[in-house]
């Protein structure tokens, strides 16, 4: 398990991993208050992506990423509006 150093690379790779195998992918968040470190891990048992930071600036990015991942993991399908009813021609 190697930590990815770039946030944008980690976010793109983690979302791609989840989209490839959504039923096998797990997402784990660990926060240690003692040293203020945040560790994110996304794995499908074959590939493990980890990101670690102690920066409080990263919390906004983490929050947006977390919302993105949770919305993908809700197992909801997009609402499809029904097609418009065909109009009949008046004679």
Short mmCIF file of N, CA, C and O in Angstrom, two decimals:
data_model
loop_
_atom_site.label_atom_id
_atom_site.label_comp_id
_atom_site.label_asym_id
_atom_site.label_seq_id
_atom_site.Cartn_x
_atom_site.Cartn_y
_atom_site.Cartn_z
N UNK A 1 0.84 -1.18 0.00
CA UNK A 1 0.00 0.00 0.00
C UNK A 1 0.89 1.24 0.00
O UNK A 1 1.64 1.47 0.92
N UNK A 2 0.75 1.99 -1.03
CA UNK A 2 1.52 3.20 -1.18
C UNK A 2 0.57 4.39 -1.08
O UNK A 2 -0.52 4.37 -1.63
N UNK A 3 1.00 5.40 -0.39
CA UNK A 3 0.20 6.61 -0.28
C UNK A 3 0.38 7.46 -1.54
O UNK A 3 1.49 7.65 -2.01
N UNK A 4 -0.73 7.96 -2.06
CA UNK A 4 -0.68 8.87 -3.20
C UNK A 4 -0.49 10.27 -2.63
O UNK A 4 -1.18 10.67 -1.70
N UNK A 5 0.44 11.03 -3.18
CA UNK A 5 0.78 12.34 -2.61
C UNK A 5 -0.08 13.47 -3.17
O UNK A 5 -0.31 14.45 -2.49
N UNK A 6 -0.56 13.34 -4.38
CA UNK A 6 -1.35 14.40 -5.01
C UNK A 6 -2.84 14.17 -4.76
O UNK A 6 -3.37 13.08 -5.05
N UNK A 7 -3.52 15.19 -4.22
CA UNK A 7 -4.94 15.05 -3.93
C UNK A 7 -5.76 14.83 -5.20
O UNK A 7 -6.64 13.97 -5.24
N UNK A 8 -5.49 15.58 -6.25
CA UNK A 8 -6.27 15.45 -7.47
C UNK A 8 -6.09 14.07 -8.10
O UNK A 8 -7.05 13.48 -8.60
N UNK A 9 -4.88 13.55 -8.04
CA UNK A 9 -4.63 12.20 -8.56
C UNK A 9 -5.37 11.17 -7.71
O UNK A 9 -5.99 10.24 -8.25
N UNK A 10 -5.33 11.31 -6.40
CA UNK A 10 -6.01 10.37 -5.52
C UNK A 10 -7.51 10.39 -5.77
O UNK A 10 -8.14 9.34 -5.91
N UNK A 11 -8.09 11.58 -5.84
CA UNK A 11 -9.53 11.69 -6.03
C UNK A 11 -9.96 11.07 -7.35
O UNK A 11 -10.93 10.31 -7.39
N UNK A 12 -9.24 11.35 -8.42
CA UNK A 12 -9.58 10.80 -9.74
C UNK A 12 -9.45 9.28 -9.75
O UNK A 12 -10.34 8.57 -10.25
N UNK A 13 -8.38 8.76 -9.18
CA UNK A 13 -8.15 7.31 -9.17
C UNK A 13 -9.16 6.59 -8.28
O UNK A 13 -9.64 5.51 -8.62
N UNK A 14 -9.50 7.18 -7.14
CA UNK A 14 -10.46 6.56 -6.23
C UNK A 14 -11.85 6.50 -6.86
O UNK A 14 -12.54 5.47 -6.78
N UNK A 15 -12.28 7.57 -7.50
CA UNK A 15 -13.59 7.58 -8.15
C UNK A 15 -13.61 6.61 -9.34
O UNK A 15 -14.61 5.93 -9.56
N UNK A 16 -12.51 6.52 -10.07
CA UNK A 16 -12.43 5.59 -11.19
C UNK A 16 -12.50 4.15 -10.69
O UNK A 16 -13.19 3.31 -11.27
N UNK A 17 -11.80 3.86 -9.60
CA UNK A 17 -11.82 2.52 -9.02
C UNK A 17 -13.23 2.14 -8.60
O UNK A 17 -13.69 1.03 -8.85
N UNK A 18 -13.94 3.06 -7.97
CA UNK A 18 -15.30 2.77 -7.54
C UNK A 18 -16.23 2.55 -8.73
O UNK A 18 -17.06 1.64 -8.72
N UNK A 19 -16.08 3.35 -9.77
CA UNK A 19 -16.95 3.21 -10.94
C UNK A 19 -16.70 1.90 -11.69
O UNK A 19 -17.61 1.36 -12.30
N UNK A 20 -15.47 1.37 -11.62
CA UNK A 20 -15.16 0.11 -12.30
C UNK A 20 -15.80 -1.08 -11.59
O UNK A 20 -16.29 -2.00 -12.26
N UNK A 21 -15.76 -1.11 -10.26
CA UNK A 21 -16.31 -2.23 -9.50
C UNK A 21 -17.06 -1.73 -8.27
O UNK A 21 -16.58 -1.86 -7.14
N UNK A 22 -18.23 -1.16 -8.44
CA UNK A 22 -18.93 -0.58 -7.28
C UNK A 22 -19.35 -1.60 -6.23
O UNK A 22 -19.41 -1.28 -5.05
N UNK A 23 -19.60 -2.84 -6.62
CA UNK A 23 -20.05 -3.83 -5.64
C UNK A 23 -18.91 -4.39 -4.81
O UNK A 23 -19.14 -4.99 -3.76
N UNK A 24 -17.66 -4.22 -5.24
CA UNK A 24 -16.52 -4.76 -4.49
C UNK A 24 -15.68 -3.69 -3.80
O UNK A 24 -14.79 -4.01 -3.02
N UNK A 25 -15.92 -2.44 -4.07
CA UNK A 25 -15.06 -1.37 -3.57
C UNK A 25 -15.52 -0.91 -2.19
O UNK A 25 -16.71 -0.75 -1.94
N UNK A 26 -14.54 -0.71 -1.31
CA UNK A 26 -14.80 -0.20 0.04
C UNK A 26 -14.07 1.11 0.22
O UNK A 26 -13.00 1.33 -0.33
N UNK A 27 -14.65 1.97 1.05
CA UNK A 27 -14.10 3.30 1.31
C UNK A 27 -14.00 3.47 2.83
O UNK A 27 -14.98 3.28 3.54
N UNK A 28 -12.81 3.77 3.31
CA UNK A 28 -12.58 3.87 4.75
C UNK A 28 -11.92 5.21 5.08
O UNK A 28 -11.03 5.67 4.37
N UNK A 29 -12.37 5.83 6.16
CA UNK A 29 -11.80 7.10 6.63
C UNK A 29 -11.34 6.90 8.06
O UNK A 29 -12.09 6.39 8.90
N UNK A 30 -10.10 7.30 8.34
CA UNK A 30 -9.57 7.23 9.71
C UNK A 30 -9.03 8.60 10.09
O UNK A 30 -8.29 9.22 9.33
N UNK A 31 -9.40 9.04 11.27
CA UNK A 31 -8.88 10.31 11.79
C UNK A 31 -8.29 10.07 13.16
O UNK A 31 -8.94 9.49 14.02
N UNK A 32 -7.06 10.50 13.35
CA UNK A 32 -6.40 10.40 14.66
C UNK A 32 -6.28 11.79 15.24
O UNK A 32 -5.52 12.62 14.73
N UNK A 33 -7.04 12.04 16.28
CA UNK A 33 -7.03 13.36 16.91
C UNK A 33 -5.70 13.64 17.60
O UNK A 33 -5.29 14.80 17.69
N UNK A 34 -5.01 12.61 18.06
CA UNK A 34 -3.76 12.80 18.79
C UNK A 34 -2.71 13.52 17.94
O UNK A 34 -2.02 14.41 18.43
N UNK A 35 -2.60 13.13 16.69
CA UNK A 35 -1.63 13.80 15.82
C UNK A 35 -2.28 14.57 14.68
O UNK A 35 -1.59 15.12 13.83
N UNK A 36 -3.60 14.59 14.64
CA UNK A 36 -4.33 15.38 13.64
C UNK A 36 -4.18 14.84 12.23
O UNK A 36 -4.21 15.61 11.27
N UNK A 37 -4.04 13.53 12.07
CA UNK A 37 -3.87 12.98 10.72
C UNK A 37 -5.17 12.36 10.22
O UNK A 37 -5.94 11.77 10.97
N UNK A 38 -5.39 12.53 8.94
CA UNK A 38 -6.55 11.99 8.25
C UNK A 38 -6.04 11.03 7.18
O UNK A 38 -5.18 11.39 6.38
N UNK A 39 -6.55 9.80 7.19
CA UNK A 39 -6.14 8.78 6.22
C UNK A 39 -7.39 8.30 5.49
O UNK A 39 -8.36 7.88 6.12
N UNK A 40 -7.35 8.37 4.16
CA UNK A 40 -8.44 7.89 3.33
C UNK A 40 -7.96 6.66 2.58
O UNK A 40 -6.84 6.62 2.09
N UNK A 41 -8.82 5.66 2.48
CA UNK A 41 -8.45 4.42 1.82
C UNK A 41 -9.62 3.93 0.97
O UNK A 41 -10.74 3.86 1.45
N UNK A 42 -9.34 3.63 -0.29
CA UNK A 42 -10.33 3.04 -1.19
C UNK A 42 -9.69 1.78 -1.74
O UNK A 42 -8.58 1.82 -2.28
N UNK A 43 -10.38 0.64 -1.61
CA UNK A 43 -9.81 -0.62 -2.07
C UNK A 43 -10.88 -1.52 -2.65
O UNK A 43 -12.05 -1.45 -2.27
N UNK A 44 -10.45 -2.36 -3.59
CA UNK A 44 -11.32 -3.41 -4.12
C UNK A 44 -10.65 -4.78 -3.92
O UNK A 44 -10.96 -5.73 -4.62
N UNK A 45 -9.75 -4.89 -2.99
CA UNK A 45 -8.96 -6.08 -2.63
C UNK A 45 -7.83 -6.38 -3.63
O UNK A 45 -6.92 -7.12 -3.29
N UNK A 46 -7.88 -5.82 -4.82
CA UNK A 46 -6.78 -5.99 -5.76
C UNK A 46 -5.91 -4.74 -5.80
O UNK A 46 -4.70 -4.82 -5.96
N UNK A 47 -6.52 -3.60 -5.65
CA UNK A 47 -5.83 -2.32 -5.70
C UNK A 47 -6.23 -1.52 -4.47
O UNK A 47 -7.41 -1.44 -4.13
N UNK A 48 -5.26 -0.95 -3.80
CA UNK A 48 -5.51 -0.17 -2.60
C UNK A 48 -4.94 1.22 -2.80
O UNK A 48 -3.75 1.39 -3.05
N UNK A 49 -5.79 2.24 -2.69
CA UNK A 49 -5.38 3.63 -2.85
C UNK A 49 -5.51 4.32 -1.49
O UNK A 49 -6.57 4.27 -0.87
N UNK A 50 -4.42 4.95 -1.04
CA UNK A 50 -4.43 5.62 0.26
C UNK A 50 -3.92 7.05 0.12
O UNK A 50 -3.05 7.32 -0.71
N UNK A 51 -4.48 7.92 0.95
CA UNK A 51 -4.04 9.31 1.00
C UNK A 51 -3.98 9.71 2.46
O UNK A 51 -4.91 9.44 3.22
N UNK A 52 -2.90 10.38 2.85
CA UNK A 52 -2.72 10.79 4.24
C UNK A 52 -2.34 12.26 4.28
O UNK A 52 -1.53 12.72 3.48
N UNK A 53 -2.96 12.98 5.22
CA UNK A 53 -2.64 14.40 5.38
C UNK A 53 -2.80 14.80 6.84
O UNK A 53 -3.52 14.17 7.61
N UNK A 54 -2.11 15.88 7.19
CA UNK A 54 -2.26 16.49 8.51
C UNK A 54 -2.68 17.95 8.36
O UNK A 54 -2.75 18.68 9.33
N UNK A 55 -3.00 18.34 7.14
CA UNK A 55 -3.36 19.72 6.85
C UNK A 55 -4.85 19.95 7.08
O UNK A 55 -5.69 19.20 6.59
N UNK A 56 -5.17 21.02 7.78
CA UNK A 56 -6.58 21.35 8.00
C UNK A 56 -7.21 21.94 6.74
O UNK A 56 -8.43 21.95 6.61
N UNK A 57 -6.39 22.39 5.81
CA UNK A 57 -6.90 22.93 4.55
C UNK A 57 -7.56 21.83 3.73
O UNK A 57 -8.52 22.08 2.99
N UNK A 58 -7.09 20.62 3.88
CA UNK A 58 -7.61 19.50 3.10
C UNK A 58 -9.01 19.08 3.54
O UNK A 58 -9.68 18.34 2.83
N UNK A 59 -9.48 19.58 4.67
CA UNK A 59 -10.79 19.16 5.15
C UNK A 59 -11.92 19.56 4.19
O UNK A 59 -12.88 18.82 4.03
N UNK A 60 -11.82 20.73 3.56
CA UNK A 60 -12.84 21.12 2.59
C UNK A 60 -12.84 20.19 1.39
O UNK A 60 -13.90 19.80 0.90
N UNK A 61 -11.67 19.84 0.91
CA UNK A 61 -11.58 18.91 -0.22
C UNK A 61 -12.09 17.54 0.18
O UNK A 61 -12.78 16.87 -0.58
N UNK A 62 -11.74 17.11 1.39
CA UNK A 62 -12.21 15.82 1.89
C UNK A 62 -13.72 15.80 1.99
O UNK A 62 -14.37 14.82 1.61
N UNK A 63 -14.31 16.88 2.47
CA UNK A 63 -15.75 16.96 2.63
C UNK A 63 -16.45 16.81 1.27
O UNK A 63 -17.42 16.06 1.14
N UNK A 64 -15.95 17.50 0.26
CA UNK A 64 -16.53 17.40 -1.09
C UNK A 64 -16.35 15.99 -1.65
O UNK A 64 -17.27 15.43 -2.26
N UNK A 65 -15.17 15.41 -1.46
CA UNK A 65 -14.91 14.04 -1.93
C UNK A 65 -15.80 13.04 -1.22
O UNK A 65 -16.36 12.13 -1.83
N UNK A 66 -15.97 13.20 0.09
CA UNK A 66 -16.80 12.31 0.87
C UNK A 66 -18.26 12.37 0.39
O UNK A 66 -18.90 11.33 0.24
N UNK A 67 -18.77 13.56 0.14
CA UNK A 67 -20.14 13.69 -0.37
C UNK A 67 -20.28 13.03 -1.74
O UNK A 67 -21.28 12.37 -2.02
N UNK A 68 -19.27 13.19 -2.57
CA UNK A 68 -19.29 12.57 -3.90
C UNK A 68 -19.32 11.05 -3.80
O UNK A 68 -20.12 10.39 -4.47
N UNK A 69 -18.46 10.51 -2.97
CA UNK A 69 -18.40 9.05 -2.81
C UNK A 69 -19.69 8.50 -2.19
O UNK A 69 -20.21 7.48 -2.62
N UNK A 70 -20.20 9.18 -1.19
CA UNK A 70 -21.43 8.70 -0.54
C UNK A 70 -22.63 8.77 -1.48
O UNK A 70 -23.48 7.89 -1.46
N UNK A 71 -22.69 9.79 -2.32
CA UNK A 71 -23.81 9.86 -3.27
C UNK A 71 -23.70 8.74 -4.30
O UNK A 71 -24.72 8.20 -4.74
N UNK A 72 -22.49 8.35 -4.69
CA UNK A 72 -22.32 7.24 -5.61
C UNK A 72 -22.64 5.91 -4.94
O UNK A 72 -23.13 4.98 -5.59
N UNK A 73 -22.38 5.80 -3.65
CA UNK A 73 -22.57 4.54 -2.93
C UNK A 73 -23.99 4.33 -2.41
O UNK A 73 -24.27 3.31 -1.80
N UNK A 74 -24.88 5.25 -2.65
CA UNK A 74 -26.25 5.13 -2.15
C UNK A 74 -27.08 4.13 -2.93
O UNK A 74 -28.19 3.82 -2.54
N UNK A 75 -26.56 3.67 -4.04
CA UNK A 75 -27.25 2.69 -4.87
C UNK A 75 -28.58 3.22 -5.39
O UNK A 75 -29.55 2.50 -5.51
N UNK A 76 -28.61 4.49 -5.69
CA UNK A 76 -29.80 5.08 -6.28
C UNK A 76 -29.56 5.27 -7.77
O UNK A 76 -28.47 5.62 -8.19
N UNK A 77 -30.60 5.06 -8.49
CA UNK A 77 -30.51 5.29 -9.93
C UNK A 77 -31.10 6.67 -10.22
O UNK A 77 -32.02 7.11 -9.53
N UNK A 78 -30.59 7.34 -11.23
CA UNK A 78 -31.15 8.65 -11.55
C UNK A 78 -32.62 8.56 -11.94
O UNK A 78 -33.04 7.59 -12.57
N UNK A 79 -33.37 9.55 -11.54
CA UNK A 79 -34.79 9.58 -11.85
C UNK A 79 -34.94 9.92 -13.33
O UNK A 79 -34.43 10.92 -13.80
N UNK A 80 -35.63 9.04 -14.02
CA UNK A 80 -35.87 9.25 -15.45
C UNK A 80 -37.30 9.71 -15.61
O UNK A 80 -38.24 9.04 -15.17
N UNK A 81 -37.47 10.85 -16.22
CA UNK A 81 -38.83 11.35 -16.42
C UNK A 81 -39.49 10.56 -17.54
O UNK A 81 -38.84 10.17 -18.52
N UNK A 82 -40.78 10.31 -17.41
CA UNK A 82 -41.47 9.54 -18.45
C UNK A 82 -41.52 10.33 -19.76
O UNK A 82 -41.55 11.56 -19.73
N UNK A 83 -41.50 9.62 -20.88
CA UNK A 83 -41.56 10.35 -22.14
C UNK A 83 -42.89 11.07 -22.28
O UNK A 83 -43.92 10.61 -21.74
N UNK A 84 -42.93 12.17 -22.98
CA UNK A 84 -44.20 12.88 -23.14
C UNK A 84 -45.20 12.03 -23.93
O UNK A 84 -44.82 11.27 -24.81
N UNK A 85 -46.45 12.17 -23.54
CA UNK A 85 -47.51 11.42 -24.21
C UNK A 85 -47.66 11.92 -25.63
O UNK A 85 -47.59 13.13 -25.89
N UNK A 86 -47.85 11.00 -26.58
CA UNK A 86 -48.02 11.45 -27.96
C UNK A 86 -49.32 12.23 -28.12
O UNK A 86 -50.34 11.89 -27.54
N UNK A 87 -49.25 13.28 -28.87
CA UNK A 87 -50.44 14.10 -29.10
C UNK A 87 -51.18 13.57 -30.30
O UNK A 87 -50.58 13.23 -31.32
N UNK A 88 -52.47 13.51 -30.15
CA UNK A 88 -53.29 13.03 -31.28
C UNK A 88 -53.72 14.23 -32.10
O UNK A 88 -54.00 15.32 -31.57
N UNK A 89 -53.75 14.06 -33.39
CA UNK A 89 -54.13 15.14 -34.29
C UNK A 89 -55.65 15.26 -34.32
O UNK A 89 -56.37 14.27 -34.44
N UNK A 90 -56.16 16.45 -34.21
CA UNK A 90 -57.60 16.70 -34.26
C UNK A 90 -58.03 16.87 -35.71
O UNK A 90 -57.36 17.53 -36.49
N UNK A 91 -59.16 16.30 -36.05
CA UNK A 91 -59.69 16.44 -37.41
C UNK A 91 -60.92 17.27 -37.44
O UNK A 91 -61.71 17.40 -36.66
#
